[in-house]
Coordinates of C-alpha atoms and ligand atoms in Angstrom, one line a residue:
Chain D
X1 CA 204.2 64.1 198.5
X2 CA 206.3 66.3 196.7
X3 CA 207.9 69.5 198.9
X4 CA 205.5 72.7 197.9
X5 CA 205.5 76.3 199.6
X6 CA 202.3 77.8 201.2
X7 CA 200.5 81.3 201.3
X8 CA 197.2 82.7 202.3
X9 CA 195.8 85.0 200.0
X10 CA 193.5 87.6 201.9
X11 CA 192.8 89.3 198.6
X12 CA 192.2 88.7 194.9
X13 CA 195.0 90.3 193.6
X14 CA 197.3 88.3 196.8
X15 CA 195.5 85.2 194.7
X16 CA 196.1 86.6 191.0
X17 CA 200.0 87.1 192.2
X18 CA 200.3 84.0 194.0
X19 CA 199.3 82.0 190.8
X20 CA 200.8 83.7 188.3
X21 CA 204.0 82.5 190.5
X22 CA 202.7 79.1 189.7
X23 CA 200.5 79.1 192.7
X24 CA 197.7 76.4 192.9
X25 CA 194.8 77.4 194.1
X26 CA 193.3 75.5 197.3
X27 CA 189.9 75.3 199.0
X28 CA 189.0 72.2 201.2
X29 CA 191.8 70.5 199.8
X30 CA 189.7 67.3 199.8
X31 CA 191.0 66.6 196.1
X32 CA 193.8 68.7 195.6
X33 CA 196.0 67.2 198.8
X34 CA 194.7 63.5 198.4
X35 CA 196.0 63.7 194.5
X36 CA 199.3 65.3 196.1
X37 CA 199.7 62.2 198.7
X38 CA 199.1 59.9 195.4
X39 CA 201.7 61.9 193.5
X40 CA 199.0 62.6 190.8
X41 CA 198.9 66.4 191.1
X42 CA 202.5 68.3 191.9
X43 CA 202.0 71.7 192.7
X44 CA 204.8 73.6 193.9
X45 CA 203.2 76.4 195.3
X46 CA 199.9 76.0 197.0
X47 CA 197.7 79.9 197.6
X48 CA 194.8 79.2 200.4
X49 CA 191.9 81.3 199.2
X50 CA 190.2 80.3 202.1
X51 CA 190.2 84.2 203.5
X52 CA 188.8 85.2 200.1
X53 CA 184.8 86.5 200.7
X54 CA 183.3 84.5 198.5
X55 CA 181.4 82.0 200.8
X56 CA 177.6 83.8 200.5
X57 CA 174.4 82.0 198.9
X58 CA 172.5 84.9 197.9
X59 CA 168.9 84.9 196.4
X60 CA 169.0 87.4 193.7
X61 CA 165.5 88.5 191.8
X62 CA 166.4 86.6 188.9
X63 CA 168.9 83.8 189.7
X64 CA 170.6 81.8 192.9
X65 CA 174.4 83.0 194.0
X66 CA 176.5 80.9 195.1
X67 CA 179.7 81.7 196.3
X68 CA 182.4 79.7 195.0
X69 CA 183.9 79.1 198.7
X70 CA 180.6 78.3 200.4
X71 CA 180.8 74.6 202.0
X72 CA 178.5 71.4 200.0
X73 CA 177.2 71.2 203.5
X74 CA 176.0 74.9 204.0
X75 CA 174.5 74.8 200.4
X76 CA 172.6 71.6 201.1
X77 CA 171.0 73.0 203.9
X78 CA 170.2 76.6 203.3
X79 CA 166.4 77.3 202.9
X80 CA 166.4 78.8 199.8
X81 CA 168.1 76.4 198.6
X82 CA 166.2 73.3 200.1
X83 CA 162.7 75.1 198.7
X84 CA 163.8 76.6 195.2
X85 CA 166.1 74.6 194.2
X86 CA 165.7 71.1 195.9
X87 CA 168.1 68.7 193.4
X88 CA 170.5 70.7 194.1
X89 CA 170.3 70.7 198.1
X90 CA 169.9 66.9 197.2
X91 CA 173.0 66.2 195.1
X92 CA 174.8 68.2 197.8
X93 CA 173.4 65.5 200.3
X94 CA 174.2 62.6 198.5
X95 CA 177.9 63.5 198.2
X96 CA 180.8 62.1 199.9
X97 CA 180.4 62.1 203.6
X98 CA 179.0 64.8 206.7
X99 CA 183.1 65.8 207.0
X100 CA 184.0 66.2 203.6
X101 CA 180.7 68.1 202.7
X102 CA 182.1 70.3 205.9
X103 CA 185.2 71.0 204.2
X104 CA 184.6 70.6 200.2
X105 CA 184.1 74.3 198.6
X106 CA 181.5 74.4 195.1
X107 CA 184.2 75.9 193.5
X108 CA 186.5 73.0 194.3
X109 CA 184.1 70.6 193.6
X110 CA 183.4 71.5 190.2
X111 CA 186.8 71.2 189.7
X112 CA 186.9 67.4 191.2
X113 CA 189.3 65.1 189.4
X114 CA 187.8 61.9 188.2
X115 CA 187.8 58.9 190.5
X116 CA 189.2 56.6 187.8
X117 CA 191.5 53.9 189.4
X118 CA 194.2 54.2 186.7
X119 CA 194.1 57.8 186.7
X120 CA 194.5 57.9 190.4
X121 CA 197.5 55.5 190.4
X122 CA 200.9 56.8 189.1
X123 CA 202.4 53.3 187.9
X124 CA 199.6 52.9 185.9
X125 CA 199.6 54.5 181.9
X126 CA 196.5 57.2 181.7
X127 CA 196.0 59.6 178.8
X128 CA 194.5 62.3 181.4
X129 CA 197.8 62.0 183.6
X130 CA 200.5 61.4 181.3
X131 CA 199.2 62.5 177.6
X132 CA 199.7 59.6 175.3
X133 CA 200.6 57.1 177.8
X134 CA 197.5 55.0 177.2
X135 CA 193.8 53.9 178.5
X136 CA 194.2 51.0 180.5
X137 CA 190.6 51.5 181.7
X138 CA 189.3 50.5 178.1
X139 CA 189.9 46.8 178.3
X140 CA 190.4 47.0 181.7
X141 CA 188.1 47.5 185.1
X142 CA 186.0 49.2 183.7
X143 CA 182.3 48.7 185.3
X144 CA 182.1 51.9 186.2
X145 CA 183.1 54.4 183.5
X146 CA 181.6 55.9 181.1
X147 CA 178.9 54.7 178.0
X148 CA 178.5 59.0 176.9
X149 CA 181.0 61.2 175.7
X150 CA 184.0 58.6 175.9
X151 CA 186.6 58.4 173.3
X152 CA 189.5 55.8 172.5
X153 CA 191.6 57.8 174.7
X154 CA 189.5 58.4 178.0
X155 CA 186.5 56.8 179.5
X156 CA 186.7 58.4 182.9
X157 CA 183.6 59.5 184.1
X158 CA 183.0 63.0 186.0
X159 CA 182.0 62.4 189.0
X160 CA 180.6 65.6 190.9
X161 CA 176.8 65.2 191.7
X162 CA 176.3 68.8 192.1
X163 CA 177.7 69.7 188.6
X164 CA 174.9 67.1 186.9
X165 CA 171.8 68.9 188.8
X166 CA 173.7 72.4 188.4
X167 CA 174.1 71.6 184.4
X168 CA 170.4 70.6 184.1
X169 CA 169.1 74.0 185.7
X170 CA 171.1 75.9 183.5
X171 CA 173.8 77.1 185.9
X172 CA 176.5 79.4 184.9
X173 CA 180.0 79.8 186.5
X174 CA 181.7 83.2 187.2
X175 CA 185.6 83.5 186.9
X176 CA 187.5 86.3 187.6
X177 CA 191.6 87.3 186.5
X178 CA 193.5 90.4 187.2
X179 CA 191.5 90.8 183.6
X180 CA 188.1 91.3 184.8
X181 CA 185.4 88.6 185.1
X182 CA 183.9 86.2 182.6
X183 CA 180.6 84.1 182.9
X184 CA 180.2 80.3 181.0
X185 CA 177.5 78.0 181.4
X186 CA 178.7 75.5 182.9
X187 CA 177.7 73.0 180.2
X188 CA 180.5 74.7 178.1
X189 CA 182.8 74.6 181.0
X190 CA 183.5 70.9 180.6
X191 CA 185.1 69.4 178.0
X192 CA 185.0 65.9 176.6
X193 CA 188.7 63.9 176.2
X194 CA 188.3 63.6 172.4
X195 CA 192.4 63.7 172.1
X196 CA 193.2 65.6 175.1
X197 CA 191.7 64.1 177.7
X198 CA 194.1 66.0 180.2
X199 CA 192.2 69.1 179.0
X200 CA 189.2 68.9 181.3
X201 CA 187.6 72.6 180.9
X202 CA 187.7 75.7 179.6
X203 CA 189.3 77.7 182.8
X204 CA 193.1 79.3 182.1
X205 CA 195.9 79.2 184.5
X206 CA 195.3 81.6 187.5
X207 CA 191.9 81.7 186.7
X208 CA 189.6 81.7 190.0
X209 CA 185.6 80.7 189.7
X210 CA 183.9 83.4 191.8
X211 CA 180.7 82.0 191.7
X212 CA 177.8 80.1 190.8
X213 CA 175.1 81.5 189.1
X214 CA 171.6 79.3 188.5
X215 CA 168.7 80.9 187.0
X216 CA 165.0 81.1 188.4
X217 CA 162.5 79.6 186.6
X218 CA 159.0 77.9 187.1
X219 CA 160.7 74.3 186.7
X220 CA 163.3 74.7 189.6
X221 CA 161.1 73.9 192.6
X222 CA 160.1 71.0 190.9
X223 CA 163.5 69.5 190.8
X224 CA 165.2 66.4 192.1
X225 CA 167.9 64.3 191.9
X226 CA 168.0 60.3 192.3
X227 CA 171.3 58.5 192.5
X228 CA 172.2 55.0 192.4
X229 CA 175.1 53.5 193.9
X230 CA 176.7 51.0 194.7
X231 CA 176.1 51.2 198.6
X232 CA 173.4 52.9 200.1
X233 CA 175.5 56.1 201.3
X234 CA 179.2 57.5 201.1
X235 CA 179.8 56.6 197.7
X236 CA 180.2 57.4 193.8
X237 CA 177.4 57.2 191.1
X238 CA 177.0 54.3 189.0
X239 CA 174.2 56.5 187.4
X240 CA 172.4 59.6 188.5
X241 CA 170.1 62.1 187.3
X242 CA 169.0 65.5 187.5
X243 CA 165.0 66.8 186.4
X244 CA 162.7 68.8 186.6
X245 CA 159.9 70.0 185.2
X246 CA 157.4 72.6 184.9
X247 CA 153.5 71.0 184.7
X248 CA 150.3 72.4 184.2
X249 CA 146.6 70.9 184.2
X250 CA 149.2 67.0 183.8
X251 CA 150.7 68.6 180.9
X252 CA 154.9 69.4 181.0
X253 CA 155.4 72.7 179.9
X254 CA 159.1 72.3 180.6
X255 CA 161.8 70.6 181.4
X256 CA 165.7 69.8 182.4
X257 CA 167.3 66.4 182.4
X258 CA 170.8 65.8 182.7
X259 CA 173.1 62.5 184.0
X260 CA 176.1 61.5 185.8
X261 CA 177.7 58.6 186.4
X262 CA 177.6 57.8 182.7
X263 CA 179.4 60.2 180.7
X264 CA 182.7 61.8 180.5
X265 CA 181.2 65.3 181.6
X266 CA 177.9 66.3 183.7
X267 CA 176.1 65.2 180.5
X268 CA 172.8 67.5 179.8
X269 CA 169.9 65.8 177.6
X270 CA 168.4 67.9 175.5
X271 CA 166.7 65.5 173.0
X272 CA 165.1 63.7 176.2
X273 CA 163.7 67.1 177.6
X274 CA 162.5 67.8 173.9
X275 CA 160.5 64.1 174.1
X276 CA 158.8 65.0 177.3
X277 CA 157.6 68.8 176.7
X278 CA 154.2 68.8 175.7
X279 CA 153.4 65.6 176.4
X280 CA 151.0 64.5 179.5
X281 CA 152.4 63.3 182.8
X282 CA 152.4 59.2 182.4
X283 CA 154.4 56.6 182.9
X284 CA 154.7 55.9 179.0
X285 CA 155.8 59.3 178.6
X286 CA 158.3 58.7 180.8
X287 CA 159.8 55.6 179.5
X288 CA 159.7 57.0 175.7
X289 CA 161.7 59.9 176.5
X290 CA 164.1 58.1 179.0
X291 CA 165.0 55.7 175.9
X292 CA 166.4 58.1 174.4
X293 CA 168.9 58.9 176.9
X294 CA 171.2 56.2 176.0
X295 CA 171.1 56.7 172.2
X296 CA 174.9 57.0 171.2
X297 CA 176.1 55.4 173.8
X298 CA 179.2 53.1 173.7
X299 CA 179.5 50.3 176.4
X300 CA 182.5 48.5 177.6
X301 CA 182.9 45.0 178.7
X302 CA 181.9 45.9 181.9
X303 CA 179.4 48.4 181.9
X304 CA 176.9 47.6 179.2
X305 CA 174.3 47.3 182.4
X306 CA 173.9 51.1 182.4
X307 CA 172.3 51.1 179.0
X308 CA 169.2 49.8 181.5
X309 CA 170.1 51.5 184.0
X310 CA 170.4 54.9 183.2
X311 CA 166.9 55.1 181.7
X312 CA 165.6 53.4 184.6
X313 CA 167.5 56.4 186.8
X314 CA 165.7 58.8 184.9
X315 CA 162.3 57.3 185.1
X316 CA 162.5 57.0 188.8
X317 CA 163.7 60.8 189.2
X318 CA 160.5 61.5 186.9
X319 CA 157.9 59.3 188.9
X320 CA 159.5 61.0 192.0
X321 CA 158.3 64.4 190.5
X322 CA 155.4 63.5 189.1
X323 CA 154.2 62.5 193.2
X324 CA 155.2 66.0 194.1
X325 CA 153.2 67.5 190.8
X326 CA 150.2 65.8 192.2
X327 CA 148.3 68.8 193.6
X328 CA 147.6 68.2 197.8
X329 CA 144.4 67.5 198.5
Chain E
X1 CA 207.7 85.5 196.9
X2 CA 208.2 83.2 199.7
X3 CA 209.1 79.7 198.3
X4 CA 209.7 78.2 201.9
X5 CA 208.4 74.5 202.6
X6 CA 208.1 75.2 206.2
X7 CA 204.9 77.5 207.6
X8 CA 204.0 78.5 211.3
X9 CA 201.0 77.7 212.4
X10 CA 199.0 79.1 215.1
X11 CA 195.8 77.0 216.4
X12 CA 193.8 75.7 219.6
X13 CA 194.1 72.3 220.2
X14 CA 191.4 71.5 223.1
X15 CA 191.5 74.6 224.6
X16 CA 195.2 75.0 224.6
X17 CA 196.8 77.3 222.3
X18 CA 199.5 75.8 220.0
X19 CA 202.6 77.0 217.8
X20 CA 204.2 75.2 215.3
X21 CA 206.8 75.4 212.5
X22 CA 205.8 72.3 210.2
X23 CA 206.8 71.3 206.8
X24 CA 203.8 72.5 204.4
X25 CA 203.4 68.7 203.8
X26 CA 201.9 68.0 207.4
X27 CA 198.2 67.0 207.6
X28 CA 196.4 67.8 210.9
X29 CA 196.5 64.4 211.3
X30 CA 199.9 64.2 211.6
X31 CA 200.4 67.2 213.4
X32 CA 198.3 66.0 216.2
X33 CA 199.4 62.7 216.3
X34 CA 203.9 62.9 215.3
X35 CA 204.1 66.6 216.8
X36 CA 201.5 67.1 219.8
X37 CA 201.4 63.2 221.1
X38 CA 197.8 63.2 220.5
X39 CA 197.8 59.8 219.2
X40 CA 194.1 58.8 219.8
X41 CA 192.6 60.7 216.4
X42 CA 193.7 57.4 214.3
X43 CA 195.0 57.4 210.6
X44 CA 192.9 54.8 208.4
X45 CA 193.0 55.1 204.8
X46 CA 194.7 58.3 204.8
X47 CA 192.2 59.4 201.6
X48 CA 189.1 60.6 203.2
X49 CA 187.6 57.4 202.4
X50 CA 187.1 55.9 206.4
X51 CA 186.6 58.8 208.8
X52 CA 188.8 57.6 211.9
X53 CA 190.5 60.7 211.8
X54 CA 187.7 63.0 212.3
X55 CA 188.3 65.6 214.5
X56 CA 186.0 68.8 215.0
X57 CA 187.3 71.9 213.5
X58 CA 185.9 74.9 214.9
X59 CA 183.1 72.7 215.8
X60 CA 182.5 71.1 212.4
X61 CA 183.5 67.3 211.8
X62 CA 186.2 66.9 209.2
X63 CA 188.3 64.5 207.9
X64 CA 191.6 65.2 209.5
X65 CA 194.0 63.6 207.3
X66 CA 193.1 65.8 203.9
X67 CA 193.5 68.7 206.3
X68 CA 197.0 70.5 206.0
X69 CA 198.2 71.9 209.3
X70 CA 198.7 74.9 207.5
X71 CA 195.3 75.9 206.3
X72 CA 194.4 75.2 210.0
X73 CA 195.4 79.2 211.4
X74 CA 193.3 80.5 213.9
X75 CA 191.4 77.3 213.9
X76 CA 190.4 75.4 217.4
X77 CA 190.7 71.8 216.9
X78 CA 189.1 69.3 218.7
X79 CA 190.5 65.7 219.2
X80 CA 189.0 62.9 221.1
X81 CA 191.5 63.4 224.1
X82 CA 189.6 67.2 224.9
X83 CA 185.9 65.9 225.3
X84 CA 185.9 64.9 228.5
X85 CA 185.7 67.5 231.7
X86 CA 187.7 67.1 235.2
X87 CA 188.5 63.7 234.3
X88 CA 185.1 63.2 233.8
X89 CA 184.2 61.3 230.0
X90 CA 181.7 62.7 227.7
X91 CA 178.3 61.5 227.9
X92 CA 178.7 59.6 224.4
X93 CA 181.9 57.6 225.8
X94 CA 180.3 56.4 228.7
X95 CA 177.4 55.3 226.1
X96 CA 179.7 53.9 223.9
X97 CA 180.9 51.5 226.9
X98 CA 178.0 50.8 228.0
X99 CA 176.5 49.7 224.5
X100 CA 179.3 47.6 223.5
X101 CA 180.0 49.9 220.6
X102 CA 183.2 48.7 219.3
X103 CA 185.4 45.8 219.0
X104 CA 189.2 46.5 217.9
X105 CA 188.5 50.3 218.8
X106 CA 190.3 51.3 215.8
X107 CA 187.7 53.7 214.5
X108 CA 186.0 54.4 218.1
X109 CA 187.3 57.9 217.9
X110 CA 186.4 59.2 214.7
X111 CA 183.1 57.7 215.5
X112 CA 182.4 59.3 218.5
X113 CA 183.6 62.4 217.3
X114 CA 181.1 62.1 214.4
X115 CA 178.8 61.1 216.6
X116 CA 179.3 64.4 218.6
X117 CA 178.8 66.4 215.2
X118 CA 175.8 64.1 214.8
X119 CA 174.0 65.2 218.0
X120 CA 174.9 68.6 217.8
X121 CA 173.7 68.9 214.0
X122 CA 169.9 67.1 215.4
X123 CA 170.2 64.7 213.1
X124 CA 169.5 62.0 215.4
X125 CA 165.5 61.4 214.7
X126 CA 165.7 57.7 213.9
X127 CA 168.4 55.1 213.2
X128 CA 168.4 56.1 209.6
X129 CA 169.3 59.3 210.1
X130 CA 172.1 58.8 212.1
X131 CA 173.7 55.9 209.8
X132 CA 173.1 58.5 207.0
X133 CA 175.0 61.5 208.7
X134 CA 177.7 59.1 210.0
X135 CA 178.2 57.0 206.6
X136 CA 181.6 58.9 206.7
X137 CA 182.9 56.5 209.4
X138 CA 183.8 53.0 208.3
X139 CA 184.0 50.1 211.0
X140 CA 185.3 46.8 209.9
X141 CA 184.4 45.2 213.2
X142 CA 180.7 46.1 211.9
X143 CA 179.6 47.7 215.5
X144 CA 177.0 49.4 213.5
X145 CA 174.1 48.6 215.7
X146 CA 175.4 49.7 218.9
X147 CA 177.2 52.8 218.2
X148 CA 173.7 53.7 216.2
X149 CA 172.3 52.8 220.1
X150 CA 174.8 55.2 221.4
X151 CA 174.7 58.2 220.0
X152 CA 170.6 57.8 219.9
X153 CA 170.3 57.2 223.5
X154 CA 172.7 60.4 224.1
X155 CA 170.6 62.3 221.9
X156 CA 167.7 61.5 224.0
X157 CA 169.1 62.0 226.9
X158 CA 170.0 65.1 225.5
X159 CA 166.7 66.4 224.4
X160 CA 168.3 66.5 221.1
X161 CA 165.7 63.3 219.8
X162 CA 162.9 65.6 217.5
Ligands
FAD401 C1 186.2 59.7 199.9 C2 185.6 60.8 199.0 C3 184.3 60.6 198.6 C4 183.7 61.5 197.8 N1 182.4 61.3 197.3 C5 181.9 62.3 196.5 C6 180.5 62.1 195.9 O1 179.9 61.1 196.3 N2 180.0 63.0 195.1 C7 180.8 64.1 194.8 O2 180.2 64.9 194.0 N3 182.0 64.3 195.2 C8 182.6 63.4 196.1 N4 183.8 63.6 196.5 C9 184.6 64.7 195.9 C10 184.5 66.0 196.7 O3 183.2 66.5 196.6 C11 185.5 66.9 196.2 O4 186.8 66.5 196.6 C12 185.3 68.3 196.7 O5 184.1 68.9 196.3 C13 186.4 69.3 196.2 O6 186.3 70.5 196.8 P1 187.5 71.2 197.6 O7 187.1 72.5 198.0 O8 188.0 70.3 198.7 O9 188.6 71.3 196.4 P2 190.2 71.4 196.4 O10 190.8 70.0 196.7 O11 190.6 72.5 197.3 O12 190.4 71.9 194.9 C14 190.1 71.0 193.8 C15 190.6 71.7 192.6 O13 190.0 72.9 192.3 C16 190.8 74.0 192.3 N5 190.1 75.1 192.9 C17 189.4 75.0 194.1 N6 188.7 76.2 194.2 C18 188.9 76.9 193.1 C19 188.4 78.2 192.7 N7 187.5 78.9 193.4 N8 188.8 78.7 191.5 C20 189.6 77.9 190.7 N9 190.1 76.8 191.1 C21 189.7 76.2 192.3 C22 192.1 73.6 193.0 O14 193.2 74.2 192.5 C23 192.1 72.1 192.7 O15 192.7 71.9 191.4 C24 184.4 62.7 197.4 C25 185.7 62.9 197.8 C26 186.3 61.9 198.7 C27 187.7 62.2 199.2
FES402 S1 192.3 58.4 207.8 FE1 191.2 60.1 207.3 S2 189.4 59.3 206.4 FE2 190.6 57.5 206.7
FES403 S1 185.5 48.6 216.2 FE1 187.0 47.8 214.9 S2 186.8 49.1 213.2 FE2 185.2 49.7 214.4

């Protein structure tokens, strides 16, 4: 690990100061320092925003706050939460591990580097390290990259949970700079490599995320999130999604689809939600619309399986809702 | 501003209070293990990806080798070597002995320290549920089955079993 100096900030401005004096921000750490151990990330300055007060979930009238220092673990298991937004509280729970949900802040976590092997190895060329080096991963090991949103110079999948369920209910984040505050959905947060894979979102140096702001709504509640992986716990997605659905009288009014483990960025389906509102709740609904979800997509040599998989992904997490839509008798 | 690589820390490390001048680099890990002796929290994969160095940090399981000393002000810090009282051992040691719950040992501290985090969270209502909140503790011996056994019959004993 390269040398690096340390401050707390107890303040924003402390923050705003410390990285404009190229100051890295740090939460948990549980990316930032393991990158810094592999040499992949170099900071030379690193700001604890730890003492920051931004670790509330708040219930507003019309949306869910969450704070961008608040723990994956306290999210997952706060009420509100667990009732009103349940694939979110799920995600959470499939993450990582009991100690790293302890320490990994949302904030953080949005910002997650990807968990591609060439990326995370310096000796290796990568386009998202080292601009212009190369893609190794495209004729490479590549079974678990992306088939969405990939192009000749990155395949890396993004691979927060969280961010897939948060993208599908519409969540927006809040960043703040000695300028004032801005809000983005988070869908436009993330960008896709096109030619600049190392350009990952939209947020600009010193720029701290605040918050995390997801929208009420009569779909929410009827949300989950089903990943698959390659062990049964304590492990990445191959593919996930993130529904839900608003229903009436076995008729969807509504709904939110998105997928991870697939695609480049927390990848939001628009033309799948289009195929399933209106229709009834069936099986056959579910299969048409969950077709779709892999129109576009590019496979490599070793990932062509998720074109099956994904849909199948998505029709589970739809048969999982369409049990809970089933009024209790 | 201060561009020093060295910061002082101030922590409790099983009840005892502790002050240090480390290089920003140092994990907790290494902190308790190179600079306080405390050598059984054991370093694994050194990635968060294996859990023998969990540790409780102000009561909360974490993995200790992503943790920088620094960030670690104020904390209290719990390591394998503060459970036990008047040279008694904790409840889930003596369980792990008795159940035969590890063979090299390597990762028998993080687990039992998970473990701890395991009981104390309740989620210790069947087998699954404790596999599930301790997937963050590898064991290549595969003494999954007993130290399952363990922390289930300390729960119980406990009144922690719902
Ligand atoms: C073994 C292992 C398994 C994992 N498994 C999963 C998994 O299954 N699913 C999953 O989703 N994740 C998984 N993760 C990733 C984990 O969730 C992330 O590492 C974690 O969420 C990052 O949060 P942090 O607070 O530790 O971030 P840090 O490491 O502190 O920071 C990460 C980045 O975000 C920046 N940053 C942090 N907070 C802010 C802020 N408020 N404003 C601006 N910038 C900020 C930092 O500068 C840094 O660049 C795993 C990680 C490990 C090590
Ligand atoms: S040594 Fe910390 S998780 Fe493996
Ligand atoms: S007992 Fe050997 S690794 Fe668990």
């Amino acid at each position: 690990m390269m040398p690096f100096a340390f401050q707390r900030a107890t303040a924003l401005a402390d923050a705003f100061a410390a990285a404009a004096n190229r100051g890295r921000y740090v939460a948990g750490g549980t990316t930032l320092v393991d990158l810094m151990r592999e040499g992949v990330e170099t900071p030379e300055r690193l700001v604890d925003i730890n003492a920051l007060p931004l670790h509330e979930i708040r219930l507003r009238p019309d949306h869910l706050e969450i704070g961008a220092l608040a723990r994956m673990a306290q999210v997952a298991a706060n009420a509100d939460v667990m009732r009103l937004y349940p694939a979110i509280s799920q995600a959470l729970l499939l993450s990582a591990s009991a100690q790293l949900r302890n320490m990994a802040s949302m904030g953080g976590n949005l910002l997650q580097r990807t968990r591609c092997p060439y990326f995370r190895d310096v000796t290796s060329a990568c386009n998202k390290r080292e601009p212009g080096s190369g893609c190794p991963a495209r004729d490479g090991v590549n079974r678990l990259h992306a088939i969405l949103g990939t192009s000749e110079h990155c395949v890396a999948t993004h691979a927060s949970d969280v961010a897939v369920a948060l993208v599908a209910l519409d969540a927006s984040v809040r960043i703040a700079s000695p300028e004032g505050e801005r809000r983005i959905p988070l869908e436009q947060f993330y960008r896709v490599p096109g030619d600049t894979p190392h350009i990952e979102h939209v947020l600009r140096p010193g720029e701290l995320i605040v918050a995390i702001e997801v929208p009420a709504g009569p779909h929410t509640e009827q949300s989950t999130y089903v990943k698959v992986r390659d062990r049964q716990s304590y492990e990445f997605a191959v593919t996930s999604a993130a529904v839900a659905l608003a229903v009436d009288d076995g008729r969807i009014l509504d709904a939110r689809v998105a997928a991870g483990g697939v695609a480049t960025v927390p990848w939001r389906m628009r033309h799948v939600e289009a195929a399933l509102i209106g229709q009834p709740l069936s099986a056959s609904t579910f299969r048409a619309a969950a077709r779709l979800s892999v129109e576009g997509a590019v496979p490599l040599t070793f990932n062509a399986f998720k074109i099956e998989l994904l849909p199948r992904t998505l029709v589970r997490a739809l048969e999982t809702l369409e049990t809970l839509a089933v009024p209790a008798l | 501003m201060d561009s020093a690589t060295t910061s002082q820390v101030q922590l409790t490390v099983n009840g005892k209070p502790v002050t240090l001048e480390l290089d920003t680099r140092t994990s907790l890990l290494d902190m308790l293990r190179e600079h306080l002796g405390l050598t059984g929290t054991k370093k694994g994969c050194n990635q968060g990806a294996c859990g023998a160095c969990t540790v409780l940090v102000n009561n909360r399981s974490v993995n200790a080798c992503l943790t920088l000393a620094a960030m670690c002000q104020g904390a209290s810090v719990t390591t394998i070597e503060g459970i036990s009282e008047n040279g008694r051992l904790h409840p889930l040691q003596e369980a792990f002995i008795r159940h035969d719950a590890m063979q090299c040992g390597y990762c028998t501290p993080g687990q039992i320290m998970s473990g701890i985090a395991c009981i104390q969270a309740g989620e210790t209502y069947s087998a699954h549920a404790v596999r599930e909140f301790m997937s963050g503790n590898l064991c290549r011996c595969g003494a999954y089955q007993n130290i399952v056994a363990a922390v289930l019959e300390v729960a119980e004993q406990a009144g922690g079993r719902r």
